[in-house]
XYZ file of C-alpha atoms in Angstrom:
72
model
C -40.927 66.918 -149.644
C -40.201 63.694 -147.742
C -42.180 64.378 -145.144
C -45.248 64.996 -147.328
C -44.011 61.277 -148.947
C -43.893 59.070 -145.656
C -47.116 60.525 -144.296
C -48.653 59.103 -147.964
C -46.472 56.027 -147.780
C -48.414 55.698 -143.868
C -51.944 55.982 -145.504
C -50.855 53.876 -148.385
C -48.790 50.786 -148.512
C -47.476 50.466 -151.744
C -45.516 47.080 -151.725
C -42.832 48.328 -154.193
C -39.792 50.502 -154.672
C -40.195 53.730 -153.943
C -38.357 57.229 -155.261
C -38.717 59.761 -153.094
C -35.665 61.424 -153.699
C -35.369 61.419 -157.310
C -35.048 64.950 -159.087
C -32.937 64.055 -161.792
C -35.290 61.343 -162.830
C -37.865 63.252 -162.377
C -36.707 66.021 -164.548
C -35.475 63.642 -166.853
C -39.021 61.907 -167.495
C -40.704 64.805 -167.182
C -43.199 63.265 -164.318
C -45.447 66.319 -163.135
C -48.061 64.289 -161.019
C -47.638 62.307 -157.829
C -47.631 59.732 -157.649
C -46.902 58.274 -160.677
C -46.491 54.429 -161.161
C -44.400 52.949 -163.378
C -44.939 49.128 -165.139
C -41.336 48.163 -166.840
C -40.803 44.497 -168.420
C -37.999 42.295 -167.778
C -35.977 44.494 -170.115
C -36.446 47.754 -167.799
C -38.477 49.041 -170.495
C -41.348 51.204 -169.521
C -44.474 49.557 -170.322
C -47.101 51.556 -168.683
C -47.058 54.968 -166.774
C -49.931 55.512 -164.327
C -50.724 58.656 -162.007
C -52.651 59.240 -159.372
C -53.641 57.390 -155.976
C -57.360 56.800 -156.697
C -59.027 53.542 -154.427
C -58.585 51.451 -157.683
C -54.567 52.063 -158.135
C -54.197 48.369 -156.660
C -56.303 46.876 -159.263
C -55.452 48.829 -162.149
C -51.785 48.331 -161.269
C -51.902 44.251 -160.753
C -54.104 44.145 -163.766
C -50.909 45.622 -165.389
C -48.342 43.349 -164.157
C -50.393 40.672 -164.614
C -50.704 41.338 -168.675
C -47.083 42.337 -168.729
C -45.836 38.850 -166.832
C -48.509 36.829 -169.747
C -46.161 38.589 -172.676
C -42.716 36.251 -171.933
């Protein structure tokens, strides 16, 4: 599994924290699609969950983060 994550990250440069060995967290959150991107607010509350790694993932994530930052 870790080899698959490493190969994926070589092709897709994500500039945020990766949790590749998080089986307990994955189970607790019932995550079944990879990659799963979680946007948290300043208090650590999940405000959005995006799945997949399509060509538009950077745009989608940037938009969600920008909106979250505007809600200060």
